[in-house]
Every structure is written in C-alpha cells, then in structure tokens.
Coordinates of C-alpha atoms in Angstrom, one line a residue:
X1 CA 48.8 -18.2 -5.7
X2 CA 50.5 -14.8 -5.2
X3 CA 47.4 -12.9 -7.1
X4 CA 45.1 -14.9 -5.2
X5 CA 46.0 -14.3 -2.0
X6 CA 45.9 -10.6 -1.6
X7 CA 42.3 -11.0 -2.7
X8 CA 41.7 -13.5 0.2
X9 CA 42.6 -10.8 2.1
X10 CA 41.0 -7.7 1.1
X11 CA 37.4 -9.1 1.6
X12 CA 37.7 -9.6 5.5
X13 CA 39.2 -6.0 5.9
X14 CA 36.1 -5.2 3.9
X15 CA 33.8 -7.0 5.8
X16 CA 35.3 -5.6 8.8
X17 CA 35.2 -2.2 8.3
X18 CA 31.9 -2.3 6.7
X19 CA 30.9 -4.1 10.0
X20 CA 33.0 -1.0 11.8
X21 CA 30.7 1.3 9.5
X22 CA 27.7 0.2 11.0
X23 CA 28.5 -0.1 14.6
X24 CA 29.5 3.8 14.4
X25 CA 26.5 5.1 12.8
X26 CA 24.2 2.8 15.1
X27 CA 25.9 4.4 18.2
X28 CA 25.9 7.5 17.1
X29 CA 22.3 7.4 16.4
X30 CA 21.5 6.3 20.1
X31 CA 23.6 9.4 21.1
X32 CA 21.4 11.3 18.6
X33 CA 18.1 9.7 20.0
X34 CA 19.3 10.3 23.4
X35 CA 20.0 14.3 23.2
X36 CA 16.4 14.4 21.7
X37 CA 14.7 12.6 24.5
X38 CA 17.0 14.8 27.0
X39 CA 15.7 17.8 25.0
X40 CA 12.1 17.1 24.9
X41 CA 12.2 15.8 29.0
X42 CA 14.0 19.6 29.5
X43 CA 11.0 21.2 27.8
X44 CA 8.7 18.9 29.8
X45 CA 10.1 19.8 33.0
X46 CA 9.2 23.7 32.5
X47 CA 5.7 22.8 33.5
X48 CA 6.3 20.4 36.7
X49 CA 3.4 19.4 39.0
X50 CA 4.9 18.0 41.6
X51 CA 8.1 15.3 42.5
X52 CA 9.5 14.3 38.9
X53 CA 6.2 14.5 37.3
X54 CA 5.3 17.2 34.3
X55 CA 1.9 18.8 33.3
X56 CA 3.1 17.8 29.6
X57 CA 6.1 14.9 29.1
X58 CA 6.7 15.2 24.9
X59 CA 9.4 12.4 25.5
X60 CA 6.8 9.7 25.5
X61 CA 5.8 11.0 22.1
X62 CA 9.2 11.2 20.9
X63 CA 10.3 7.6 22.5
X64 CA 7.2 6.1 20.6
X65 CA 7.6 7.4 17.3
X66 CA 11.3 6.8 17.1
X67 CA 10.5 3.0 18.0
X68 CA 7.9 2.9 15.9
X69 CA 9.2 4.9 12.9
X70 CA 13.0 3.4 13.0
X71 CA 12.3 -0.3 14.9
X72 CA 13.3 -1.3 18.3
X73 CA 16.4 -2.0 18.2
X74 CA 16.8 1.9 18.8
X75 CA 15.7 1.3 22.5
X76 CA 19.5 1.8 23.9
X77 CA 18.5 5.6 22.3
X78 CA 15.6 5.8 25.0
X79 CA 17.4 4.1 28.1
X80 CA 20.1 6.0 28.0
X81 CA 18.1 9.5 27.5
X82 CA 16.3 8.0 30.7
X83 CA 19.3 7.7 32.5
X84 CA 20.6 11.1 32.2
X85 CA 17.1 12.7 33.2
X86 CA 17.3 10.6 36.5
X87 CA 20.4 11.2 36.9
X88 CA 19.6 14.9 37.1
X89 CA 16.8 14.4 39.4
X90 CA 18.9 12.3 41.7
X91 CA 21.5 14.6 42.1
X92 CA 19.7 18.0 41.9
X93 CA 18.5 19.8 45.1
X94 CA 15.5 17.9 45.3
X95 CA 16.6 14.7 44.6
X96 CA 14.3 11.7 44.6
X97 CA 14.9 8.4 46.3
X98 CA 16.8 6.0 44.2
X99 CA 14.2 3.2 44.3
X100 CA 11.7 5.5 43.0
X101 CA 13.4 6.9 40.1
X102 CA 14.5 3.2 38.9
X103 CA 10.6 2.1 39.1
X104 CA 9.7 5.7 37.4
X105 CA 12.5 4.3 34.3
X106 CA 10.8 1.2 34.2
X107 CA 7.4 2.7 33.5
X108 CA 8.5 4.7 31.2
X109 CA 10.6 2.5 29.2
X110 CA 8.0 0.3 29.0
X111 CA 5.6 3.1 28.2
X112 CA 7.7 3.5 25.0
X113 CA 8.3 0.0 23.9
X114 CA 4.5 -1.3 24.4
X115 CA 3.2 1.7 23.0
X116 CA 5.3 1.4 19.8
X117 CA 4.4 -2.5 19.4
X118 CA 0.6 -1.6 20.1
X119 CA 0.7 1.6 18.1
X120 CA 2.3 -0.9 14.7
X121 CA 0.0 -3.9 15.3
X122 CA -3.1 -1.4 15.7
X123 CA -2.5 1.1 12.3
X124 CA 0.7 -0.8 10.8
X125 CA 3.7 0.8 9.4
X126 CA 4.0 3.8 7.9
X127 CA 0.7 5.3 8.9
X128 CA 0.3 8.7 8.3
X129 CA -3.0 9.8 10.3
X130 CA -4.9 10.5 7.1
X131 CA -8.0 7.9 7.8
X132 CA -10.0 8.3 11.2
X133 CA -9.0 4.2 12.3
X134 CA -5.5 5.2 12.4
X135 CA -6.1 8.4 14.9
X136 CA -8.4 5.9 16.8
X137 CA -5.4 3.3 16.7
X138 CA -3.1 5.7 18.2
X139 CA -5.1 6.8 21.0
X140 CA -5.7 3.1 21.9
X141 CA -1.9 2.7 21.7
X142 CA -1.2 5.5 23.9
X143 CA -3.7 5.1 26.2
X144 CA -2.5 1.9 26.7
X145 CA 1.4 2.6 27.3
X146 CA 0.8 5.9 29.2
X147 CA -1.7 4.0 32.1
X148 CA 1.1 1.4 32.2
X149 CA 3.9 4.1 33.0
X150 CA 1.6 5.8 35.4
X151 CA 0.6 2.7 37.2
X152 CA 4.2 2.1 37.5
X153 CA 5.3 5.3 38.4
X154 CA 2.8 6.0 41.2
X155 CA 3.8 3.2 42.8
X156 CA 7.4 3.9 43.2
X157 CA 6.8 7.2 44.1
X158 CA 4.3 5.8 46.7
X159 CA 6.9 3.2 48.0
X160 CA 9.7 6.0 47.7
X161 CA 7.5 7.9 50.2
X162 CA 7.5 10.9 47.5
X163 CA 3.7 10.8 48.0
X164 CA 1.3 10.0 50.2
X165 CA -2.0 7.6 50.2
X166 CA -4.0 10.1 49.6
X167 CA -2.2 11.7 46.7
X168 CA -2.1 8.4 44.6
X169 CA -5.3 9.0 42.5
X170 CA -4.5 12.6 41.9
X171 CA -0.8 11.6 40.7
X172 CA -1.7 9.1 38.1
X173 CA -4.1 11.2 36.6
X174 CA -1.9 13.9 36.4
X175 CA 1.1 11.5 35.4
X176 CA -1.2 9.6 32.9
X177 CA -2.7 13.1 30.9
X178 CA 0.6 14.9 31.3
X179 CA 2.1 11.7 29.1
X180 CA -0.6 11.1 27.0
X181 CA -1.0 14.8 25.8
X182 CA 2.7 14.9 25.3
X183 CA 2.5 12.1 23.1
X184 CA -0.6 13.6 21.2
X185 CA 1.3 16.5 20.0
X186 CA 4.6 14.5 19.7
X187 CA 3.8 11.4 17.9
X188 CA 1.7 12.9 15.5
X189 CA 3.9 15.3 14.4
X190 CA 6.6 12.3 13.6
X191 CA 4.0 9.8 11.7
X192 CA 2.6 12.8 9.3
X193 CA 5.7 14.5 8.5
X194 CA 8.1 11.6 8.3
X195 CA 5.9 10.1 5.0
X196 CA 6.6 12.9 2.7
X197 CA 8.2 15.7 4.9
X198 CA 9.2 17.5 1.1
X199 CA 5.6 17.1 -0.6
X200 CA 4.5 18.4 3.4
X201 CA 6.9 21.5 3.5
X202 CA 6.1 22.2 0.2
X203 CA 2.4 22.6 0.5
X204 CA 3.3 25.1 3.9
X205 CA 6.1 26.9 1.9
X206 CA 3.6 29.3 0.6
X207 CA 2.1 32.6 1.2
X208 CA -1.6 30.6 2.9
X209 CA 0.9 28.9 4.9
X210 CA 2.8 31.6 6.6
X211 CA -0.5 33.4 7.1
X212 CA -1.6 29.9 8.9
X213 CA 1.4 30.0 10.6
X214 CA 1.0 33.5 12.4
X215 CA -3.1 33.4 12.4
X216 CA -2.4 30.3 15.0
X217 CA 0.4 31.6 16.8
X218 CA -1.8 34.8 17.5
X219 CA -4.7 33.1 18.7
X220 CA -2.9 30.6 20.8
X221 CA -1.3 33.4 22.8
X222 CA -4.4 35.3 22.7
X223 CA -6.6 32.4 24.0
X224 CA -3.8 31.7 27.0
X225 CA -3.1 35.6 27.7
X226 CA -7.2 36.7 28.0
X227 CA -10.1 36.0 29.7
X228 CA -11.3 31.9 29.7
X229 CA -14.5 32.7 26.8
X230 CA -11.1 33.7 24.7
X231 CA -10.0 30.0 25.2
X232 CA -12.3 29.1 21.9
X233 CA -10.3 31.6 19.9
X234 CA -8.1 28.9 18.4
X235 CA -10.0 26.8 17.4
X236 CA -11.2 28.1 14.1
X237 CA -7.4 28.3 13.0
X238 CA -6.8 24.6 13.8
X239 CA -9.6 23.6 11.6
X240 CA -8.5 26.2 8.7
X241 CA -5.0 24.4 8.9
X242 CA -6.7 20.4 8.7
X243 CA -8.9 21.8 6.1
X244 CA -6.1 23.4 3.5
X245 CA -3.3 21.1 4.8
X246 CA -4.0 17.9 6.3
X247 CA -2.7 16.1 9.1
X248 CA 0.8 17.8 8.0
X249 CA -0.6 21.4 9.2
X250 CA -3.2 20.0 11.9
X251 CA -0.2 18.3 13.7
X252 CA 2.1 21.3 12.7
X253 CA -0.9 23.7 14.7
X254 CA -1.2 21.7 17.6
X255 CA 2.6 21.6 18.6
X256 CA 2.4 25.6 18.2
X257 CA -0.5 26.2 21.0
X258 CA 0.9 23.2 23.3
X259 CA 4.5 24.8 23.4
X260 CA 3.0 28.2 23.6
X261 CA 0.6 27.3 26.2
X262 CA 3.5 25.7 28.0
X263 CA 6.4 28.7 28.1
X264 CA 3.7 31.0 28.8
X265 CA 2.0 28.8 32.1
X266 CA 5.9 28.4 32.7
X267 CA 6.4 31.7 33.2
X268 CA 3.3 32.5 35.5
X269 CA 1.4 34.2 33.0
X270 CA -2.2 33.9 30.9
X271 CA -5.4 32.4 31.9
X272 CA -4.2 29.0 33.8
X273 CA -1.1 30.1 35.8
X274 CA -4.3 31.7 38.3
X275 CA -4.9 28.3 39.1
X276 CA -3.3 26.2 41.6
X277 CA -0.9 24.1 40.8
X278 CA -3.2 21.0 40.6
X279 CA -5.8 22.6 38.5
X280 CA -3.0 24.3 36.4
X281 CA -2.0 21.4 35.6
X282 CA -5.2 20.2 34.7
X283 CA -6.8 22.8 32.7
X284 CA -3.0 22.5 30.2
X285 CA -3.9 18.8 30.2
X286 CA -7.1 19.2 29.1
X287 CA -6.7 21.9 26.7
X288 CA -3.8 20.7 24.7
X289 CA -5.6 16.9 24.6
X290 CA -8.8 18.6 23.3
X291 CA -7.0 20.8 20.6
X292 CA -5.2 18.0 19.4
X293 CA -7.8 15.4 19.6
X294 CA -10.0 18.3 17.3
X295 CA -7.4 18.7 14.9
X296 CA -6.1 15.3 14.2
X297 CA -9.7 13.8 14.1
X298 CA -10.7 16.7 11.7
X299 CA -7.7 16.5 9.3
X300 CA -8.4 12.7 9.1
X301 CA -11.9 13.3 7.9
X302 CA -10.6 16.2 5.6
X303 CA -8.0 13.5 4.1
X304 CA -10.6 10.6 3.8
X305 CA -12.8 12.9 1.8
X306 CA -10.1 14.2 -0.8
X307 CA -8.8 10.0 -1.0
X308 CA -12.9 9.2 -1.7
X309 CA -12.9 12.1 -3.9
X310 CA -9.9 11.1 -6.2
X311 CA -11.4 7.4 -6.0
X312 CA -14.7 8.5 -7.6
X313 CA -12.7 10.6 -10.0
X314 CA -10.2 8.0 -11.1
X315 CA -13.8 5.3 -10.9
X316 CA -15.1 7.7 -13.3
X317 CA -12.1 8.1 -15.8
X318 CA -11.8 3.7 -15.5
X319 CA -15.7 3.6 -16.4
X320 CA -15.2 5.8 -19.6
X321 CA -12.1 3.9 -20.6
X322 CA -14.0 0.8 -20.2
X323 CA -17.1 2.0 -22.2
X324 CA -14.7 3.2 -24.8
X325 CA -12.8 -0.3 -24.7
X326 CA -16.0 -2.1 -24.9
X327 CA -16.9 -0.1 -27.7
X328 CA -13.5 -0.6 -29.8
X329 CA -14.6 -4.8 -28.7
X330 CA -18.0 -4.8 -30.6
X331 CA -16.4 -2.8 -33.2
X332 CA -13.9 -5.1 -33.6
X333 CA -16.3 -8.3 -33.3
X334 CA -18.4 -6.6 -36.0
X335 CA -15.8 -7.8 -38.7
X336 CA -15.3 -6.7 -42.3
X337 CA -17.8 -9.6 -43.7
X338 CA -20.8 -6.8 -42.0
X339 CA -18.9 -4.1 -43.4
X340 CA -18.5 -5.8 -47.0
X341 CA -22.5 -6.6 -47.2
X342 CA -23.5 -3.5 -46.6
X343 CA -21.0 -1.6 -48.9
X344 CA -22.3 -3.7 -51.8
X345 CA -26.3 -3.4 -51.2
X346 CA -25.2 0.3 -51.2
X347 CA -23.6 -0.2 -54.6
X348 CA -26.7 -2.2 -56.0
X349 CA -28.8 0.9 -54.4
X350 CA -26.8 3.0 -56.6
X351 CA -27.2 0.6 -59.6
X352 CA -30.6 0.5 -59.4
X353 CA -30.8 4.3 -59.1
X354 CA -29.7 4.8 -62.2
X355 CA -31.2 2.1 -63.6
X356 CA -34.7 3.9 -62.9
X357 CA -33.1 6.9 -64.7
X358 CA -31.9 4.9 -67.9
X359 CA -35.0 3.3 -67.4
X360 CA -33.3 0.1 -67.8
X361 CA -36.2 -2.5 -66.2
X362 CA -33.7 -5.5 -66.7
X363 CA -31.0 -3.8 -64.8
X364 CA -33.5 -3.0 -62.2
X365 CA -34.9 -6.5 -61.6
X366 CA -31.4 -7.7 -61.2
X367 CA -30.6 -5.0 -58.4
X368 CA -34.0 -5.4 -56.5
X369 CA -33.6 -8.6 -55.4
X370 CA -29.7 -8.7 -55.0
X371 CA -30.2 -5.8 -52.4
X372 CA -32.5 -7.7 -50.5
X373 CA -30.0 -10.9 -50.3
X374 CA -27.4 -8.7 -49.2
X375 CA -29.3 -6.9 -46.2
X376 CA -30.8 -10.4 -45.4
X377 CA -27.1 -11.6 -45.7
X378 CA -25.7 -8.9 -43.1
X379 CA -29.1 -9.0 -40.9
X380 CA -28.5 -12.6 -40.5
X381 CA -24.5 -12.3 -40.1
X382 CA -25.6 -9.6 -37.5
X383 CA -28.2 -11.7 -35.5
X384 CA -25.6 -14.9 -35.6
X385 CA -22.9 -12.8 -33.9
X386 CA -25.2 -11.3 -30.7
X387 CA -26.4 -15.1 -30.4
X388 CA -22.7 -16.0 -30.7
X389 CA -21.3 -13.1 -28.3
X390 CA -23.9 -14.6 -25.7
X391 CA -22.6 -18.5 -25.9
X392 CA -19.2 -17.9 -24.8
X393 CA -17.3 -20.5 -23.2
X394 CA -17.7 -19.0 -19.7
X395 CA -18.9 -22.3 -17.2
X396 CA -18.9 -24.5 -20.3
X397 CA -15.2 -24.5 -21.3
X398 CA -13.8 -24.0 -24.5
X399 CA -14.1 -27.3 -26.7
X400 CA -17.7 -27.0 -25.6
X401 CA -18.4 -23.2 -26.6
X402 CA -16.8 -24.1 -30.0
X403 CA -18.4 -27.0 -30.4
X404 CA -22.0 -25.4 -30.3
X405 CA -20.9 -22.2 -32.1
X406 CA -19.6 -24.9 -34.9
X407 CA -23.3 -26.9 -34.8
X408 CA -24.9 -23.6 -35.2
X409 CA -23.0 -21.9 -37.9
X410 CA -22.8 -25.7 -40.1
X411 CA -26.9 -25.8 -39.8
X412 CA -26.9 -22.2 -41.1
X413 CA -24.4 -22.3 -43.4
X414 CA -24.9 -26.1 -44.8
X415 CA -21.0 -26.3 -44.2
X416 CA -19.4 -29.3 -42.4
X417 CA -17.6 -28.4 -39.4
X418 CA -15.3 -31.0 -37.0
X419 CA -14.4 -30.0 -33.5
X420 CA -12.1 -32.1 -31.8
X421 CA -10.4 -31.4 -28.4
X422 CA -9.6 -32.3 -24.8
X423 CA -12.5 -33.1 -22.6
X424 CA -10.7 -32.1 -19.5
X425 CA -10.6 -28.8 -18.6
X426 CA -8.0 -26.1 -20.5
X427 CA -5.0 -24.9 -18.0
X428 CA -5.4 -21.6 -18.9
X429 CA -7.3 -18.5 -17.6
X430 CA -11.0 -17.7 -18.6
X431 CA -9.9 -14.6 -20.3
X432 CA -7.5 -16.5 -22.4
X433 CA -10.7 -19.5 -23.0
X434 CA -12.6 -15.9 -24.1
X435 CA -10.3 -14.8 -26.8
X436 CA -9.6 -18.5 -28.0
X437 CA -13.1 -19.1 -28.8
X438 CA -13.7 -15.0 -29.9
X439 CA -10.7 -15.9 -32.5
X440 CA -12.4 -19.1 -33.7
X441 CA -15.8 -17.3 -34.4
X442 CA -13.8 -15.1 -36.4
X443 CA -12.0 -17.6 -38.6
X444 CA -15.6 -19.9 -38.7
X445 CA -16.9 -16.1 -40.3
X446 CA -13.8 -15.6 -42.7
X447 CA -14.1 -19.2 -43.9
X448 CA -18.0 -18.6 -45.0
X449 CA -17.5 -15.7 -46.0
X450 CA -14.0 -16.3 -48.2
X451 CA -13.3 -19.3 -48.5
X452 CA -16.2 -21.0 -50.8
X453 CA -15.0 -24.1 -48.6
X454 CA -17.0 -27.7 -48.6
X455 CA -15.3 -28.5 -45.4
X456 CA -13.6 -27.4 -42.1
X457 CA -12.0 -28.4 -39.3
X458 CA -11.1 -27.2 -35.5
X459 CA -8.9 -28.7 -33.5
X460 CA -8.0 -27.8 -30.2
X461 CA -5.0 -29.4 -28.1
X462 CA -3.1 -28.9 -24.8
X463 CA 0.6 -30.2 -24.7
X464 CA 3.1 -28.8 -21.7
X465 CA 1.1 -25.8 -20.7
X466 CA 0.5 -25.1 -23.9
X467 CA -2.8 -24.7 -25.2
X468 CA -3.5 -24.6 -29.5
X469 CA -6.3 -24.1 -31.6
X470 CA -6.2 -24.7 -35.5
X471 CA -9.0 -23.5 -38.0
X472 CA -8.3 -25.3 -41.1
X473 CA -10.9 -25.2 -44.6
X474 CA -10.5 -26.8 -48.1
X475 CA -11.1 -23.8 -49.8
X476 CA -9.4 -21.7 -52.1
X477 CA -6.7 -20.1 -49.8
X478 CA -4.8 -16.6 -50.3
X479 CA -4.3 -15.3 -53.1
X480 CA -0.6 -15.7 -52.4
X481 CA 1.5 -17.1 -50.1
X482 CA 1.8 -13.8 -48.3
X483 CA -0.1 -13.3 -45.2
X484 CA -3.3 -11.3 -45.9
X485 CA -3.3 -8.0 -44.0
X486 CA -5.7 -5.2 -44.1
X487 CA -8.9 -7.3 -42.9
X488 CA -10.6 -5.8 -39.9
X489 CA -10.9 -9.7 -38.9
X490 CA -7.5 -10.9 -39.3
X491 CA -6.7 -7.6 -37.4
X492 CA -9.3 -8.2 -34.5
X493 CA -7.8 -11.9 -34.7
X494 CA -3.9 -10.4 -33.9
X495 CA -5.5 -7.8 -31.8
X496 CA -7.2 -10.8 -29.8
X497 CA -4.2 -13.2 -29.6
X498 CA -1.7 -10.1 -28.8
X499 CA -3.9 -9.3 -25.2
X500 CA -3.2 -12.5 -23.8
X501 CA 0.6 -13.3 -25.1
X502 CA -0.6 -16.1 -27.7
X503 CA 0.8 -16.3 -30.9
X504 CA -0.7 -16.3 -34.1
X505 CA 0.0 -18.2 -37.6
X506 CA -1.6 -17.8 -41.0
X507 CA -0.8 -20.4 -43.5
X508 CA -2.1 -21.1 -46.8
X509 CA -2.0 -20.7 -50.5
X510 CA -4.1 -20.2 -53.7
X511 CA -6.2 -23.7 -54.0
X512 CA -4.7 -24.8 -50.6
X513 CA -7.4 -23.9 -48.0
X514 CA -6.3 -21.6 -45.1
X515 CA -4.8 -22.8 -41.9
X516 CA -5.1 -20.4 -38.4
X517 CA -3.5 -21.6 -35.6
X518 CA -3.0 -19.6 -32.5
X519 CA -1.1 -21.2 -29.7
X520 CA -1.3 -19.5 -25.8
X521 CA 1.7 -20.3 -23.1
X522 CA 1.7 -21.7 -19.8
X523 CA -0.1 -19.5 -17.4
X524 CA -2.0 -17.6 -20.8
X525 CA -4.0 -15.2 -20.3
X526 CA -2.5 -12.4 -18.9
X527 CA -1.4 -9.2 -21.4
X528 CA 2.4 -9.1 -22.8
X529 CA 4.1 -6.9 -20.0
X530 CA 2.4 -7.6 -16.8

C-alpha cells in the first residue's frame, strides 16, 4: 500500500501541471497574436482616410491567416488586439463615439472569423496558393468577410454620426478595398510561407534572390517617387519573382511595393500623395490590389505548370517501368520448355551440319526430321501460350479460366485433366484470380513437358478466406526429394505467388508424380509489404 500510494499521487500533479503547461502557452500565444494584430493595425493607420478607417488595414490579413493557419480557438488573440486599437481611438484626441467603435469590432471580428471559415471550406487546409482555384478561393473568401466588416462598419459610423448620408457609399468602398488589399498582401504571405518556410528561404537565400530582392525594391520606389507612366515599372520584377520563385517570392514582392507605397504616401511624397485624400486613397487601393492580384495569379500558373511538368515526367518514367515490367512478364511466361526446344533443334542443326560433312546420310535423315518436330513442338507451345495469355479468368472467374485452359491443353496434348472447384465466386482480388490461373498454366506446361504423366488433376478450394489451388500428375516426379530450382518456370511460378503474398509448395519424388499447391490469404492479392 505504501509503494502504491505515492504513485496515486504523482499522476494528478502530472496531469495538473501538464494541464498548467498548456493554459500558459495558449495565453501567451493570444498575447503574441494580439501584439501582431496591434502591430500590423499601427502600420495600417499610417495611411488613414478618414474617422478610424485606413487606405490599407494588413490586420484583416493577419486575423485571417492566424484563424485559418492555427484554428479558431485563437480568436481571444484577435479580440483582444481589437480592443486595444479601440481603445486608442477612444481615448486619443479624436476619439470616436463608443457605439461606433463597438459596431466597428463587431465587423471586424466577424470579418476575421467568416473569412477564415470561408477561406478553409473554399481551398481547405494547408493551401499554399500554387494552383489558380486556390487564389480564386481566397478572393471569394475575402471578398466575402471584408463587405461584411464594411457593411458593419459604415453603419456604426453612420449611427455614431462620424459620417454623414452622403458619405456612406464613398466610406464602404474605401473601408471594403482598404481591408481587402490588406488582406491580399497579408494572407498570402502566411499560406505560402507557412508550408515550407525553409525549402522557401532557401530557394531566396541565393545570389538571383538578393538581386530580386533590390531589382523590386528599386522599382517600387521608382514607380511611387516618378511620373504616373513610371507606375508600370514594377511590374516586370513581380513577374521575374513568380517565375524563378513561386508564390513564396510573388507574395514576398508584393508585401515590398505595398509597404513601400505606404511609408512613402505616409510621408506626403511620390506620385499619389498629389491626390486628395479620397483619391489617394484610392489610387493605393487600386494599385496594391492589382500588383498582388498579378503576381499571385501569375505564380499560380508558374506553379501549375512545373506540378504538370513533373507529372508528365514521373507519367513518363511509370510508362517505361511498366513497358519494362511487362516485358520481364512475357519473358517470364515464355518458360524454359520454349527455351529447351529451341536449344535442341539448334543442336540437331549442328548434328546435321556435320553430318553433311562426314557425309553421313543416316545421321542426316535422323536430324532432318527431328528439327522439324522440335520447331513444330515450340511453334505450337508458342501459339498455345498467346491463345492462353488471352483466356484469362478476367469476367469468367477462376475455376472457369482453368477449366477451359485444361479442355484445351487435354485435346492437344491427349492428356486427361480434372478440374474441380467452387462454383461461387473466389473472395479474392482479380489480380490474385490472374496469377492463380497464370501459375496453373505453368504447372499444366511443366507436367507435359516433364512429367511423361497419363493423368492430372486441379483442384481448387476456398476455406476461411483462404483460397488453394493444387496441380497434381502421376508421373515420374523429381529426381529427388529436393525441390527443383533453376527452372525459369518454377522461378516465374515463386515469382508469381511472391507478388500477391500466396505461398507456394512443391512436393514430390522419383516415380511419385509432382504435387504444386499454392495457397493465397484472406484479402490476397495485394504485394508482401503494402
């Protein structure tokens, strides 16, 4: 009792602090979340249009992605980013009506949680962008969410008295495109590096990379800082990084020009701080949705291609190793009886070779016409085989196939043959029924060709699962009771039974006839070690 009880109590304390464990790191990944989200709303908020709204609000990206990447339960992360952002706007010089701001965290909480469920029922999990449906999948998703948080949004500023009636149209598009281009340089960014952020660095980490790197970062500015026909400038380089690098670089691209295009609009410089504050905020909208919209649409097709590419390759390498494997099959179903005709009408060639130079006519008319039965012998093995390769026992089952392919070879070979089996259908697959009656042929050919039988028998029986098949003859058996080895057929014959999982028995002795019996297990069929 004493030795037991301290055990007792060790697993609670265990339990508990394994439970204390998890409570920790779950909070402190909200707190992480929430610094994130407070982060990415601070860099939102350098570009402001008017009230609490932002040309550009990354935070719907980054709300998404987390929900959608890590699950929901990660929400508390998101409200309580949301709370300190109000906060901040209800307490700063110009602070917004309460009412407002609680509608405004509404909308946007629900902005991230519908988006994230539309965004996994539309592509699934652990989507990368690499296939045109998923990009199309995310737009739908975010779409969706960021029209909801708009809707929302205007209307309790509307009801706050933040705007007026005749700003509402102009506020939710500016609140819908400042959230959904956000999210497009956001979310991206999360679904096509959190897959294989290594294998992604990795494939940037190099000297094509950094001269990416700088060719888009000078052409961004460059596009922002000149004249509007220099707006096109970038363009080229976020089509050179979804070409060499995938969605990985496209996304990597995009979230260089937006935040560039941001800081310098922020600071009343380049082509679209000109504008009034309307249209500035319009023209950022417009130009950071159509960069990443080009990029993520282009390294989706660029991915798609290399996938079909590798497809036809790997098609390519499975057709030649099927050709091959098809031709080891014939090979193998062209067993040694083929092999031992045509050796010997090559010796009686030989034979009667030399019986023209001995000029030995006696020899010779005993050569002639054992040459001819030998190449009649292995044409007609030959023709019997293709007829026999054709009558498998696929539709027709088993008992059936070996049935006919014992009719045939007893006409041809004047040998008696019995087939007795089932005449239900075999529990076992149609590749197993294939090799079953494959091995049969075989046998049928070794007890023709070696036996010098007067009789044979084939019996086929299922029992538990279990599925058998015994080739029996009265002939004159091995030459000892060891088990024959070096005969392409016995070999094709182990080869056979080894590629479904059956196993295989040879018994017989000299004067006793030969015995093969080959038995295949429950759910047969399928090759040892899958």
């Amino acid at each position: 009792m004493s030795s037991q009880a301290p055990a007792a109590a060790i697993e609670p304390a265990f339990a508990r602090r394994a439970q204390y464990v998890r409570a920790a790191r779950y909070a402190a990944g909200i707190l992480v979340l929430a610094a994130l989200y407070v982060g990415a709303a601070k860099l939102g908020q350098a570009l402001r249009y008017t009230g609490s709204v932002s040309a550009v609000w990354p935070p719907a990206g980054l709300g998404i992605g987390a929900l959608y990447l890590f699950g929901l339960r990660w929400w508390p992360g998101i409200f309580l980013g949301e709370i300190v952002v109000n906060a901040e706007l209800l307490l700063g010089s110009a602070s917004l009506p309460a009412l407002s701001l609680a509608g405004q965290q509404t909308g946007n909480m629900a902005e991230i949680v519908v988006g994230a469920i539309i965004l996994r029922r539309l592509i699934g999990r652990g989507a990368a962008l690499d296939r045109a449906s998923e990009v199309a999948g995310m737009l739908v998703a975010l779409g969706t969410a960021t029209a909801l948080s708009a809707t929302v949004g205007t209307l309790s500023m509307r009801i706050g008295g933040v705007i007026g009636t005749h700003e509402v149209a102009r506020f939710w598009r500016t609140w819908w495109l400042g959230d959904t281009a956000g999210a497009l340089v956001v979310l991206p960014l999360l679904l096509a590096w959190a897959k294989a952020p290594l294998a992604s660095w990795r494939r940037l980490y190099t000297i094509e990379g950094a001269l990416l790197i700088g060719a888009v970062t000078a052409l961004a500015m460059l596009a922002v800082l000149g004249g509007a026909p220099l707006t096109y400038m970038v363009f080229p380089a976020l089509i050179w990084a979804a070409f060499r690098f995938g969605p990985s670089g496209a996304t990597l691209a995009v979230t260089i020009i937006a935040l560039l295009t941001i800081g310098i609009t922020a600071d009343n410089l380049g082509l679209f701080a000109k504008q009034p504050i309307d249209q500035r905020a319009l023209s950022t909208q417009l130009y950071i949705l159509v960069a990443a919209l080009t990029a993520l649409f282009f390294g989706a097709a660029v991915s798609e291609r290399e996938r079909a590419a590798k497809q036809l390759a790997t098609a390519k390498q499975n057709e030649g190793s099927r050709a091959l494997e098809e031709r080891h099959r014939i090979a193998r179903d062209l067993h040694d009886s083929v092999s031992q005709s045509l050796f010997s009408a090559l010796l009686e060639t030989r034979a009667a070779q030399n019986a023209l130079v001995r000029d030995d006519p006696s020899r010779l008319r005993h050569a002639l016409p054992e040459i001819g039965e030998l190449i009649r012998s292995a044409q007609s093995e030959m023709r019997a085989l293709i007829f026999e390769l054709d009558r498998g026992p696929d539709g027709r089952g088993l008992v059936a196939a070996v049935s006919d392919l014992a009719r045939t070879v007893s006409e041809r070979e004047h040998l008696p043959i019995h087939v007795r089996g089932p005449t239900g259908a075999l529990d076992i697959s149609p590749r197993a029924q294939v090799e079953l009656f494959a091995i049969g042929r075989e046998a049928l050919a070794n007890v023709v060709k070696h036996a010098h039988a007067t009789e044979a028998w084939i019996h086929i029986t299922a029992d538990d699962g279990w599925v058998s098949m015994q080739v029996r003859d009265d002939g004159r058996g091995f030459a000892s009771t060891i088990e024959p080895t070096g005969h392409f057929g016995l070999d094709s014959m182990r080869s056979r039974a080894q590629e479904i999982g059956a196993i295989l028995e040879f018994e017989g002795g000299s004067g006793r006839g030969t015995v093969v019996q080959v038995h295949v297990p429950p759910d047969g069929g399928l090759p040892i070690g899958t």
